[in-house]
Short mmCIF file of C-alpha atoms in Angstrom, two decimals:
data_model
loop_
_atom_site.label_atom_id
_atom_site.label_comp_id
_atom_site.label_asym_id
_atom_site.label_seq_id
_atom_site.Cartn_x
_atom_site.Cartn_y
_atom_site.Cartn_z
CA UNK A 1 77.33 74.22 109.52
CA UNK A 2 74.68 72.59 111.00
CA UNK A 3 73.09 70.18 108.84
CA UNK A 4 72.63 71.49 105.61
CA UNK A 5 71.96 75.07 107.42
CA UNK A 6 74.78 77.60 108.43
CA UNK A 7 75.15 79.36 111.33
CA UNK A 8 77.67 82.46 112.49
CA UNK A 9 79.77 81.17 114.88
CA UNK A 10 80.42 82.60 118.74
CA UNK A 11 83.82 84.22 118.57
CA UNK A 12 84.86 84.75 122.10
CA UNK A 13 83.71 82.09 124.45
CA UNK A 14 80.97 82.63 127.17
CA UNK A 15 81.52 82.87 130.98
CA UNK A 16 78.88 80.62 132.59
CA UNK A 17 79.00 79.55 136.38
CA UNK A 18 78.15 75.69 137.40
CA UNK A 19 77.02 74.72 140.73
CA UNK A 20 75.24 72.06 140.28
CA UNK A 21 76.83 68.57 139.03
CA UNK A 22 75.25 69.09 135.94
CA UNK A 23 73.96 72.47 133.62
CA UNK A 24 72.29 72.77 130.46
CA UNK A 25 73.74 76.24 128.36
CA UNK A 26 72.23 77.45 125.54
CA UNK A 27 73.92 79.16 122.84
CA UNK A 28 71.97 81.00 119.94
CA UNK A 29 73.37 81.49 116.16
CA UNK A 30 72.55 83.75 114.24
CA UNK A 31 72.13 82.17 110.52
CA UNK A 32 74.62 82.41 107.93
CA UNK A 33 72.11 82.37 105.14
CA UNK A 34 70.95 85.55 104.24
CA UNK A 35 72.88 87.47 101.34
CA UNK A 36 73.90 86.66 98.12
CA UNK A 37 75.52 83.58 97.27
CA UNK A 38 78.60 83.52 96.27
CA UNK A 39 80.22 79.68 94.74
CA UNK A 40 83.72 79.09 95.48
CA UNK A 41 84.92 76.15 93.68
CA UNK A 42 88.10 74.71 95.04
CA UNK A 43 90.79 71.70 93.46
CA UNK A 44 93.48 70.76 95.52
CA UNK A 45 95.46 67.49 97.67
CA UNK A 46 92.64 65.14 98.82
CA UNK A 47 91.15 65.44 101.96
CA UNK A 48 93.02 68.56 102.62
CA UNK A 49 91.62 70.78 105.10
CA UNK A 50 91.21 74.24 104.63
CA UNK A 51 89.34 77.71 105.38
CA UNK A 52 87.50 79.37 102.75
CA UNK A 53 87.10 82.84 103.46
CA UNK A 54 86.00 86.40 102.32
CA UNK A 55 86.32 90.10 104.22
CA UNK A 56 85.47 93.08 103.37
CA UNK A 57 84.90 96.56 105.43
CA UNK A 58 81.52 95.38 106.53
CA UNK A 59 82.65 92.01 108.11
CA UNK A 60 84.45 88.48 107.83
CA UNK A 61 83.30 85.49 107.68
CA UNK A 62 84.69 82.04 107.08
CA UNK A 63 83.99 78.41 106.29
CA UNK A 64 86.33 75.45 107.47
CA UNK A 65 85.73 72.16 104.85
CA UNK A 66 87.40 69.12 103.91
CA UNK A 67 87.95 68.59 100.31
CA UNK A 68 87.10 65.57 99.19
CA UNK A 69 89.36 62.36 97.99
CA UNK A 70 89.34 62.86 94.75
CA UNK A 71 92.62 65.57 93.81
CA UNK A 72 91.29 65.90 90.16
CA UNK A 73 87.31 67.18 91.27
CA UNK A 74 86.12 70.81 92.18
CA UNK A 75 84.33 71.26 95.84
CA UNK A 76 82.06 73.91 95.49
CA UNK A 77 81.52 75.84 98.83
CA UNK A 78 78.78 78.27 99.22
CA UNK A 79 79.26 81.42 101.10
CA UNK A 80 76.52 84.33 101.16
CA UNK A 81 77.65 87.89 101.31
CA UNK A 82 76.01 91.12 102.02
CA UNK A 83 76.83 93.46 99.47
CA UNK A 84 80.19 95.83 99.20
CA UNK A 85 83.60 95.25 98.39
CA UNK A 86 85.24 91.46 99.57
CA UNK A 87 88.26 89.95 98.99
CA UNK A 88 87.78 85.91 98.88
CA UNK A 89 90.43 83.45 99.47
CA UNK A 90 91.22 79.98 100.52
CA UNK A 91 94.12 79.11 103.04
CA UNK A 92 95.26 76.48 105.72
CA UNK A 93 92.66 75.75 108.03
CA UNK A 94 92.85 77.99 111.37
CA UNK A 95 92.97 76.48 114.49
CA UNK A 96 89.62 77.76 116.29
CA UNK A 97 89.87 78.62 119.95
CA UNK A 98 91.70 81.48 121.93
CA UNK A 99 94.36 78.90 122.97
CA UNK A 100 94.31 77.52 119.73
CA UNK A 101 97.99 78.16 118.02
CA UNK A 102 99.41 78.79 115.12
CA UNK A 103 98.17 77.30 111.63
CA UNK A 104 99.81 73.76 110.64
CA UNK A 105 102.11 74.27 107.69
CA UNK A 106 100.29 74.00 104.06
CA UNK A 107 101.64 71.63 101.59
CA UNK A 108 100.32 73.40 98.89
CA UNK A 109 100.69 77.25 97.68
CA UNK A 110 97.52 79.06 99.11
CA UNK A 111 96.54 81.57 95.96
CA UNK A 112 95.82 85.15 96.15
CA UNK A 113 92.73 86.41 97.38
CA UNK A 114 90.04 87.61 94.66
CA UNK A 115 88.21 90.73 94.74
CA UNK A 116 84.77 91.14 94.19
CA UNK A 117 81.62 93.75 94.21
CA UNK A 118 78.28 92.31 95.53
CA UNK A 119 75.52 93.84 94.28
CA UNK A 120 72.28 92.17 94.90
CA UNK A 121 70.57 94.32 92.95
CA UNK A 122 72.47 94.79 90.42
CA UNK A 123 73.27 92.69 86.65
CA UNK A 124 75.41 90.37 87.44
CA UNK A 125 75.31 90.28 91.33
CA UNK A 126 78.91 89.74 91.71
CA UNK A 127 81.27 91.30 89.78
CA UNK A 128 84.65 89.75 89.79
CA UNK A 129 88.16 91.08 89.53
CA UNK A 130 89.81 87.60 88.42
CA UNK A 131 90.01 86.03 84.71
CA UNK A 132 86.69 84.28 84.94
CA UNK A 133 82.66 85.64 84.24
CA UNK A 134 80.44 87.30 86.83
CA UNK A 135 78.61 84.12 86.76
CA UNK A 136 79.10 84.15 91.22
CA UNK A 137 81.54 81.37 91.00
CA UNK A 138 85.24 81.96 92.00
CA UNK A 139 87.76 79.09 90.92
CA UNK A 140 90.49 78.06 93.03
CA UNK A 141 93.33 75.74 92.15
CA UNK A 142 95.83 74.60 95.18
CA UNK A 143 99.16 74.06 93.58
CA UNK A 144 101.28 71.30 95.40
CA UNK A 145 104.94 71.99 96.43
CA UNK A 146 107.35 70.36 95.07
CA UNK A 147 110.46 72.46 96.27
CA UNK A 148 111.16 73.43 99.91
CA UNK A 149 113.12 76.32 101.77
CA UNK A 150 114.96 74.78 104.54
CA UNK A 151 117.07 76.65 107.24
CA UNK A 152 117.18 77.32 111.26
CA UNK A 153 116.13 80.73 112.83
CA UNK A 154 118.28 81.60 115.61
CA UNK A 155 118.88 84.87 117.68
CA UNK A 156 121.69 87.62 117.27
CA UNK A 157 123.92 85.60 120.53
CA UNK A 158 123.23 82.42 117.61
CA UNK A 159 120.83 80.37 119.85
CA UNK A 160 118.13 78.12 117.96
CA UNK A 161 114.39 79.72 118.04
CA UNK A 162 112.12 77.08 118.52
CA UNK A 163 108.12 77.67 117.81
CA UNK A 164 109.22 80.72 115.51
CA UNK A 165 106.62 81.77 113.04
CA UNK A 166 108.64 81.46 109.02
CA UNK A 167 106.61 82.85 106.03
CA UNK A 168 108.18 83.04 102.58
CA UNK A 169 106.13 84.98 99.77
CA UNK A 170 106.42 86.30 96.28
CA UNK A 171 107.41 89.64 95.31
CA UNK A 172 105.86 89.56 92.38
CA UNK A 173 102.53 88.44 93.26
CA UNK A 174 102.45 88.32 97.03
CA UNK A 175 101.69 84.77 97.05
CA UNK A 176 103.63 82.75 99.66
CA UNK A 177 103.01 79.70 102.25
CA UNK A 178 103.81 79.85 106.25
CA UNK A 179 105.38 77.56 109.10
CA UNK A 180 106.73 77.33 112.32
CA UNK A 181 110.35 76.67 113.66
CA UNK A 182 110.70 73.26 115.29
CA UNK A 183 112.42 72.86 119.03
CA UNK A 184 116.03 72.61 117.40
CA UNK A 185 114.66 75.53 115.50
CA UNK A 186 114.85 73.94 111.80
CA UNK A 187 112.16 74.84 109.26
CA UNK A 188 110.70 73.19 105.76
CA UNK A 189 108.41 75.43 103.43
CA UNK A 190 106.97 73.46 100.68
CA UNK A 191 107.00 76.01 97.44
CA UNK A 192 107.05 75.78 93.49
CA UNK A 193 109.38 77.26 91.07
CA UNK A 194 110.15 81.06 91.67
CA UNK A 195 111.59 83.62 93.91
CA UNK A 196 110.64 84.22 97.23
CA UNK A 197 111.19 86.94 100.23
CA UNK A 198 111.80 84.57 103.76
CA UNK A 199 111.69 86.22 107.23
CA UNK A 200 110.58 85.11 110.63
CA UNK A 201 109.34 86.52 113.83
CA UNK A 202 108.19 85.60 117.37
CA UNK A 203 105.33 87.40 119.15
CA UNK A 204 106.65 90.46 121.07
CA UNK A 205 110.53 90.36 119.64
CA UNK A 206 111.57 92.41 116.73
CA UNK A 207 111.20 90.45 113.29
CA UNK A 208 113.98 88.71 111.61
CA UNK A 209 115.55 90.56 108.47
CA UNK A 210 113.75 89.45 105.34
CA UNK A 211 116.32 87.75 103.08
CA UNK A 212 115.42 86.56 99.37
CA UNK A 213 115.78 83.37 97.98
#
């Protein structure tokens, strides 16, 4: 966002050569304002940062906010959507950049993704697969954890896996939080009340087996 405008972002970074001491680039966006809008209203930990996001078969987009520092209010984000099927959601905000790493860990449990049919010229415009009205406003509420899964990934010879990626979700409704192993490979995932699937993996080794908790 750019103002009170909003722009698609660049999502692979441009080569450019510089010869000179200094260089002036341009970069053109395409605006993010065409479609139908779609409300997603938001309540969770104050000044918690997160991604609101929606993807369907015809693209992805997403829109990284701060909510505000008031836990008890609704942020309402606006994203516009070009009709078809999308599934919208709101997570941990995602590190931007090739080199950018993994996600920090949430300390709340990111809900399931909605579904819902644009239609822009249809009655309603967006049809929603969730509890709520087609009125084109989805409602999000960020649960805090107040229990955690603690262990230490290691590898079959029993050596600690630092930088491991740990996930632990629901079975029965595929909800779940993520985090990553620290150098002595220890882990904390902040969850609420339930049962949970926990496994692990590191990129290009075989994942851990999934063990339930």
């Amino acid at each position: 966002s750019l103002g009170s405008n909003d722009f698609v972002g660049k999502q692979m970074p441009e080569r450019i050569s510089v010869a000179d001491a200094n260089k002036t680039y341009n970069i053109s966006l395409d605006s993010a304002n065409t479609g139908t809008a779609v409300i997603i209203s938001v309540k969770g930990p104050a000044s918690e940062p997160i991604d609101v996001f929606a993807s369907s078969p015809v693209g992805f987009k997403v829109k990284s906010v701060t909510l505000d520092g008031d836990a008890t209010n609704y942020d309402s984000i606006t994203l516009r959507l070009a009709d078809g099927n999308w599934m919208v959601g709101v997570g941990p905000q995602m590190p931007k950049g090739p080199m950018a790493g993994p996600p920090t860990t949430p300390t709340y449990i990111p809900p399931q993704p909605v579904n819902i049919v644009v239609q822009s010229g249809g009655n309603p415009t967006v049809v929603e697969a969730s509890d709520t009205a087609n009125d084109g406003t989805l409602k999000f509420t960020l649960t805090t954890a107040n229990k955690y899964i603690k262990g230490t990934v290691q590898d079959g010879a029993g050596k600690v896996m630092a930088n491991a990626q740990v996930y632990a979700y629901s079975p029965q409704g595929g909800s779940g939080t993520n985090g990553q192993s620290a150098t002595d490979g220890t882990f904390s995932l902040g969850v609420t009340d339930g049962s949970y699937i926990v496994g692990s993996f590191v990129p290009g080794m075989p994942p851990s087996k999934e063990v339930p908790v």
